[in-house]
Coordinates of C-alpha atoms (C1' of nucleotides) in Angstrom, one line a residue:
Chain A
M1 CA 16.4 -12.0 -17.3
M2 CA 16.9 -12.3 -13.7
G3 CA 16.8 -8.8 -12.2
R4 CA 18.7 -6.7 -9.9
S5 CA 17.0 -7.3 -6.6
A6 CA 16.1 -11.2 -7.3
A7 CA 19.9 -11.3 -7.5
S8 CA 20.7 -10.3 -4.0
C9 CA 17.6 -12.3 -2.9
D10 CA 18.9 -15.4 -4.1
A11 CA 22.7 -15.0 -2.7
D12 CA 20.5 -14.8 0.8
L13 CA 18.8 -17.7 -0.4
T14 CA 21.8 -19.6 -1.1
R15 CA 23.3 -18.8 2.3
R16 CA 20.1 -20.3 4.0
I17 CA 19.7 -23.0 2.0
R18 CA 23.6 -24.0 2.9
Q19 CA 22.3 -23.6 6.3
G20 CA 19.8 -26.5 5.8
D21 CA 16.8 -23.8 5.6
A22 CA 14.2 -26.1 4.2
G23 CA 11.9 -22.9 4.0
A24 CA 14.5 -20.9 1.9
F25 CA 14.8 -24.1 -0.7
R26 CA 10.6 -23.8 -1.0
V27 CA 10.9 -20.2 -1.9
L28 CA 13.8 -21.0 -4.3
M29 CA 11.6 -23.3 -6.0
Q30 CA 8.6 -21.3 -6.1
R31 CA 10.7 -18.4 -7.8
H32 CA 12.3 -20.8 -10.2
N33 CA 9.6 -23.3 -11.0
Q34 CA 8.1 -22.1 -14.2
R35 CA 11.2 -20.7 -15.7
L36 CA 13.2 -24.4 -15.2
F37 CA 9.9 -26.4 -16.1
R38 CA 9.7 -24.8 -19.5
M39 CA 13.3 -25.1 -20.0
A40 CA 12.8 -29.0 -19.4
R41 CA 9.8 -29.1 -21.2
G42 CA 11.9 -27.5 -24.3
V43 CA 14.2 -30.3 -24.2
L44 CA 11.9 -33.1 -23.4
R45 CA 8.8 -32.0 -25.3
D46 CA 6.6 -34.0 -22.5
P47 CA 5.3 -32.2 -19.4
A48 CA 5.2 -35.2 -17.1
D49 CA 8.8 -35.8 -18.2
A50 CA 9.7 -32.2 -17.8
E51 CA 8.2 -32.5 -14.2
D52 CA 10.0 -35.2 -13.1
A53 CA 13.2 -33.8 -14.4
V54 CA 12.6 -30.7 -12.3
Q55 CA 12.2 -32.3 -9.3
D56 CA 15.2 -34.5 -9.6
A57 CA 17.3 -31.3 -10.3
Y58 CA 15.9 -29.9 -7.1
V59 CA 16.9 -32.7 -5.0
L60 CA 20.7 -32.7 -7.1
A61 CA 20.7 -29.0 -6.1
F62 CA 19.5 -29.2 -2.8
T63 CA 22.0 -32.0 -1.8
R64 CA 24.9 -30.1 -3.7
I65 CA 24.3 -26.6 -2.8
D66 CA 28.0 -26.8 -1.5
Q67 CA 29.2 -27.1 -5.1
F68 CA 27.7 -23.8 -6.2
R69 CA 30.8 -21.5 -6.7
E70 CA 29.0 -18.0 -7.2
S71 CA 31.0 -17.4 -10.1
S72 CA 27.5 -17.4 -11.9
S73 CA 23.7 -16.6 -10.8
L74 CA 21.9 -19.2 -8.8
A75 CA 19.3 -19.1 -11.7
T76 CA 22.1 -19.9 -14.2
W77 CA 23.4 -23.2 -11.9
L78 CA 19.9 -24.2 -11.5
G79 CA 19.3 -23.6 -15.2
R80 CA 22.5 -26.1 -15.9
I81 CA 21.6 -28.8 -13.6
V82 CA 17.9 -29.0 -15.2
L83 CA 19.2 -29.0 -18.7
N84 CA 21.9 -31.9 -17.7
E85 CA 18.9 -33.7 -15.9
A86 CA 16.7 -33.1 -19.1
L87 CA 19.4 -34.2 -21.4
R88 CA 20.3 -37.1 -19.7
R89 CA 16.6 -38.3 -19.6
L90 CA 16.1 -37.6 -23.3
R91 CA 19.6 -39.8 -24.0
Q92 CA 18.1 -42.4 -21.8
R93 CA 14.6 -42.5 -23.6
R94 CA 16.5 -43.0 -26.8
T95 CA 18.4 -45.8 -25.7
M96 CA 15.7 -47.6 -24.1
T97 CA 13.5 -47.2 -27.1
G98 CA 16.1 -47.9 -29.4
L99 CA 14.8 -44.9 -31.7
D100 CA 15.4 -41.5 -32.3
E101 CA 12.8 -40.2 -31.0
E102 CA 9.0 -40.4 -32.1
D103 CA 7.7 -38.5 -35.5
T104 CA 8.9 -35.1 -35.4
G105 CA 6.0 -33.9 -37.2
G106 CA 3.5 -35.0 -35.0
T107 CA 2.3 -34.0 -31.6
T108 CA 3.7 -35.4 -28.8
P109 CA 1.5 -37.9 -26.7
G110 CA 0.4 -35.9 -23.8
A111 CA 1.6 -32.8 -25.1
Q112 CA 0.1 -29.6 -23.4
V113 CA 0.2 -25.9 -23.9
I114 CA 3.4 -24.3 -22.9
P115 CA 2.1 -21.2 -20.8
F116 CA 4.1 -18.4 -22.6
P117 CA 5.6 -15.4 -20.6
G118 CA 3.6 -12.4 -20.2
A119 CA 0.2 -14.4 -21.1
Q120 CA -1.5 -12.2 -19.1
Q121 CA -3.7 -10.0 -21.8
A122 CA -6.7 -7.9 -21.8
P123 CA -10.0 -9.5 -21.7
T124 CA -10.6 -11.4 -25.0
T125 CA -13.6 -13.1 -26.6
P126 CA -14.1 -16.7 -26.6
E127 CA -13.3 -16.4 -30.6
E128 CA -9.7 -14.8 -30.0
D129 CA -9.2 -17.2 -27.0
A130 CA -9.6 -20.0 -29.6
S131 CA -7.7 -18.7 -32.3
R132 CA -4.6 -17.6 -29.9
A133 CA -4.6 -21.3 -28.7
E134 CA -4.6 -22.4 -32.1
V135 CA -1.5 -20.3 -33.1
R136 CA 0.2 -21.9 -29.6
R137 CA -0.6 -25.2 -30.9
L138 CA 1.0 -24.4 -33.9
L139 CA 3.8 -22.9 -32.8
E140 CA 4.5 -25.5 -30.5
R141 CA 4.3 -28.3 -33.0
A142 CA 6.7 -26.1 -35.0
I143 CA 9.1 -25.8 -31.9
D144 CA 9.3 -29.5 -31.0
A145 CA 9.8 -30.5 -34.5
L146 CA 13.1 -28.6 -34.3
P147 CA 16.1 -30.6 -34.3
E148 CA 17.4 -30.7 -30.3
P149 CA 20.3 -28.4 -30.3
F150 CA 18.1 -25.6 -32.1
R151 CA 15.2 -26.3 -29.8
V152 CA 17.2 -26.1 -26.5
V153 CA 18.8 -22.6 -27.7
F154 CA 15.3 -21.4 -29.1
T155 CA 13.5 -22.4 -25.8
L156 CA 16.4 -20.7 -23.6
R157 CA 16.5 -17.4 -25.7
E158 CA 13.2 -17.0 -27.3
I159 CA 10.6 -18.3 -24.4
E160 CA 13.0 -18.0 -21.3
Q161 CA 14.4 -14.6 -22.6
M162 CA 17.8 -15.5 -21.3
S163 CA 21.0 -13.6 -22.7
V164 CA 23.0 -15.0 -25.2
E165 CA 25.8 -15.4 -22.4
E166 CA 23.5 -17.3 -20.2
T167 CA 22.5 -19.4 -22.7
A168 CA 25.9 -20.4 -23.8
S169 CA 27.1 -20.8 -19.8
C170 CA 24.0 -23.0 -19.3
L171 CA 25.0 -25.3 -22.4
G172 CA 28.4 -25.0 -22.1
I173 CA 28.7 -23.7 -25.5
P174 CA 30.6 -20.6 -27.2
Q175 CA 28.4 -17.9 -27.5
D176 CA 28.6 -17.7 -31.4
T177 CA 27.2 -21.1 -31.3
V178 CA 24.3 -19.9 -29.3
K179 CA 23.5 -16.9 -32.0
T180 CA 23.8 -19.2 -35.1
R181 CA 21.5 -21.5 -33.5
L182 CA 19.0 -19.5 -32.6
H183 CA 19.2 -17.8 -36.1
R184 CA 19.0 -21.3 -37.9
A185 CA 16.3 -22.2 -35.6
R186 CA 14.4 -19.2 -36.4
R187 CA 15.0 -19.8 -40.1
L188 CA 13.4 -23.5 -39.7
L189 CA 10.8 -22.3 -38.0
G190 CA 9.8 -19.8 -40.4
H191 CA 10.0 -22.4 -42.9
S192 CA 7.9 -24.8 -40.9
L193 CA 5.3 -22.1 -40.0
R194 CA 5.1 -20.9 -43.6
R195 CA 4.5 -24.6 -44.7
Q196 CA 1.8 -24.9 -42.3
L197 CA -0.2 -21.5 -43.0
S198 CA 0.4 -21.2 -46.6
P199 CA -3.0 -23.1 -47.8
D200 CA -4.6 -20.4 -45.4
L201 CA -2.9 -17.2 -46.3
A202 CA -4.5 -17.0 -49.5
G203 CA -7.9 -16.6 -47.3
V204 CA -6.9 -14.1 -45.1
F205 CA -8.3 -10.5 -45.4
P206 CA -11.0 -11.8 -47.8
F207 CA -11.7 -9.2 -50.5
A208 CA -14.5 -10.0 -52.5
G209 CA -18.2 -9.8 -52.7
E210 CA -19.8 -7.2 -50.6
R211 CA -16.9 -5.5 -49.5
C212 CA -15.4 -5.2 -53.0
A213 CA -18.8 -4.1 -54.5
R214 CA -19.0 -1.5 -51.8
I215 CA -16.0 0.1 -52.5
V216 CA -16.4 0.0 -55.9
A217 CA -19.8 1.9 -55.8
H218 CA -18.3 4.3 -53.2
V219 CA -15.6 5.3 -55.3
L220 CA -17.9 5.7 -58.6
K221 CA -20.2 7.9 -56.6
R222 CA -17.3 10.1 -55.3
L223 CA -16.3 10.5 -59.0
G224 CA -19.7 11.2 -60.2
L225 CA -19.6 8.3 -62.5
P226 CA -22.4 5.8 -63.4
D227 CA -22.4 2.6 -61.7
P228 CA -23.5 0.0 -64.1
P229 CA -25.1 -3.1 -63.1
P230 CA -22.6 -5.8 -62.3
D231 CA -23.2 -8.0 -65.3
A232 CA -23.2 -5.2 -67.7
G233 CA -20.1 -4.8 -69.9
Chain B
dC1 C1' 12.0 18.0 -22.1
dT2 C1' 14.1 17.0 -26.3
dT3 C1' 17.4 15.8 -29.0
dT4 C1' 21.9 13.6 -30.3
dA5 C1' 26.0 10.8 -29.3
dT6 C1' 27.5 7.0 -27.9
dC7 C1' 27.9 2.0 -26.5
dA8 C1' 26.9 -2.7 -25.7
dA9 C1' 24.1 -6.5 -26.9
dA10 C1' 21.5 -9.0 -30.7
dC11 C1' 20.6 -9.7 -35.2
dT12 C1' 22.2 -11.4 -39.7
dG13 C1' 24.7 -13.1 -43.4
dT14 C1' 28.9 -15.2 -45.1
dA15 C1' 33.1 -18.1 -45.2
dC16 C1' 35.4 -22.0 -43.8
dG17 C1' 36.4 -26.3 -41.5
dT18 C1' 34.7 -30.8 -39.8
dC19 C1' 31.9 -35.0 -39.9
dC20 C1' 28.6 -38.1 -41.6
Chain C
dG1 C1' 27.1 -33.1 -50.5
dG2 C1' 24.6 -31.5 -46.4
dA3 C1' 24.4 -30.4 -41.9
dC4 C1' 26.4 -28.1 -38.2
dG5 C1' 29.9 -25.5 -35.7
dT6 C1' 33.0 -21.6 -35.6
dA7 C1' 34.7 -17.4 -36.6
dC8 C1' 34.0 -12.7 -38.1
dA9 C1' 31.9 -8.4 -40.0
dG10 C1' 28.4 -5.3 -41.0
dT11 C1' 23.7 -3.4 -39.4
dT12 C1' 20.2 -2.9 -36.2
dT13 C1' 18.3 -1.8 -32.0
dG14 C1' 17.8 -0.4 -27.1
dA15 C1' 19.6 2.0 -23.1
dT16 C1' 21.7 5.9 -21.4
dA17 C1' 24.5 10.1 -20.7
dA18 C1' 25.3 14.6 -22.3
dA19 C1' 24.2 19.0 -24.5
dG20 C1' 21.0 22.2 -26.0

DNA sequence: CTTTATCAAACTGTACGTCC
DNA sequence: GGACGTACAGTTTGATAAAG
């Protein structure tokens, strides 16, 4: 969530932007870029489109800063503009192709990994990096496959860590709807991931062969019982 | 400092109405 | 009939203040 001091800094930035201070606008963009990009990416499922949407939204915001009534935070206001722009592009894309989006199961062409928040971790091995990247791809495919309203709410709530209130305000829907959509999005995501992972689940924590034999041998030894050869019996 | 109480926010499940 | 939106209630969780 946008914190305490950030809010007051945003107020200061707003004032300077209103006076036509380009430097202030630069600071504003640097501060909100990642969040806004991911919001747009959540809607559009395409990084290049998302980037364009964010750019357009910034231009709109800069030219219409006078319309910003400080009833909500600047972050929320910007978020709403980006979402509107992203949704507009989505509608435009649909009317242009005449199709209701590409196959939701597949990977979006040109899709790339969305950087998740708090991605900075302790040093990892190449194997850990690879498996984490694989999990991330799996998640992204599952999120991209969600129906649009659920995907948008999920992106704002879970990826952007926005509150129910902020999300509702951004999308112009009741808070209850945000809650239900998030709940259903999670359920759908769970089903989807379960479907993708179930063939692999049988193979986790392999417990056979050497490990099995070792435990059996140790237990029998501790109990003072004879350890017959495997084939005996 | 630790424990307890309180409150707000979020989560979850359910019921019901609407729309396709 | 299924998907979705809305409303509501019960539960869980996290933050914080008060008491011991």
